[in-house]
Amino acid sequence: MTKRIVKFGALATICGGFKANYSSSAPKIMYYSARGPDPEDNFLDDAEIMKPNLVAPGNSIWAAWSSVGADSVEFQGENFAMMSGTSMAAPHIAGLAALVRQKFPNFSPSAIASALSTTASLYDKNGGPIMAQRAYAFPDQNQSPATPFDMGSGFVNATAALNPGLIFDSSYDNYMSFLCGINGSAPVVLNYTGESCWVYNSTITGADLNLPSITIAKLNQSRTVLRSVTNVGGNETYSVGWSAPFGVSVKVSPAHFYIASGEKQVVSVFFNSTANSTTASYGRIGLFGNQGHVVNIPLSVIVKITYNTTNT
């Protein structure tokens, strides 16, 4: 006798749980997903960094769970749990960031975020716009196309992020210059970084950080925003297209440029207010390379102020 099992005729079934539904559009932004902008107060002074950055799978996802976890009583003693929200979307993004870093070992955190953001998808599996739920009750009956304040740059695309073409990079000093420009931030910056804001002679606004998005909280007549891109692919020629947010005219220059591998190019974006409005509006800039790269840059402008031509 070998004591080895040579024949086994048992049957097993899986009971309960959810039945897969493949008829709904996906991805979509769930009603509980946090929306932008991200203002410090009603003055919107520091609301010029687009939030969210992008979205990832986060709803009803099975994942490993510590058997000694005490955060959720119903999962104590379990090895796996089904969770929703940033609890699942965050580790998806962290894993994809690790893959990008593996291919590009010299990428900064900002460059990794850029690669994930500029290559994100704007469309659902059926080719339509990604939808965003607007209400807790009957969420699929209360939805509309997602805006950058719903989904940021879009739904993460793991494959495309490994070949972004161009990246937007920001250094530690850039972020420090932004943080030190926030009124009353010096003690907080000193507490968390150990550095004095006196070291930074100049400060910048959130809109002037070299991010793969542009948000302007208050467009008072006109403003020019600069972005610098770095080519992490081969030599390529790009053409630029854009759609302007409602109540704003936009001009991007240069409209065409050639960029060699490893080189940088500064892109200038001119915004001009054409209407008085306090309702956020959205647009987009696309950089289209002749080698197939497409770089998406979401735009958002909250308050628009034009010239007051009324005689008083």
Short mmCIF file of C-alpha atoms in Angstrom, two decimals, residues 48-49 169-171 174-175 177-178 203-216 223-228 269 271:
data_model
loop_
_atom_site.label_atom_id
_atom_site.label_comp_id
_atom_site.label_asym_id
_atom_site.label_seq_id
_atom_site.Cartn_x
_atom_site.Cartn_y
_atom_site.Cartn_z
CA GLU A 48 -5.51 74.43 -7.42
CA ILE A 49 -4.36 70.81 -7.28
CA ASP A 169 8.02 65.76 -13.22
CA SER A 170 8.09 67.87 -10.04
CA SER A 171 10.92 67.92 -7.54
CA ASN A 174 8.87 72.40 -6.16
CA TYR A 175 6.49 70.93 -3.61
CA SER A 177 7.82 76.05 -2.70
CA PHE A 178 4.12 75.34 -3.04
CA THR A 203 6.83 80.35 -3.73
CA ILE A 204 4.47 78.99 -6.35
CA THR A 205 0.74 78.28 -6.52
CA GLY A 206 -0.81 74.86 -6.97
CA ALA A 207 -1.57 75.62 -10.61
CA ASP A 208 2.13 76.24 -11.22
CA LEU A 209 3.26 72.87 -9.90
CA ASN A 210 4.35 70.77 -12.88
CA LEU A 211 1.43 68.35 -12.62
CA PRO A 212 -0.29 66.37 -15.43
CA SER A 213 -3.43 68.47 -14.87
CA ILE A 214 -4.32 72.14 -14.53
CA THR A 215 -6.83 73.55 -12.06
CA ILE A 216 -7.44 77.27 -11.68
CA ARG A 223 -3.63 83.74 -16.83
CA THR A 224 -0.78 81.78 -18.40
CA VAL A 225 0.26 78.40 -16.95
CA LEU A 226 3.47 76.62 -17.95
CA ARG A 227 4.11 72.89 -18.07
CA SER A 228 7.36 71.07 -18.80
CA VAL A 269 -1.33 77.37 -21.74
CA PHE A 271 -6.55 80.99 -20.23
#
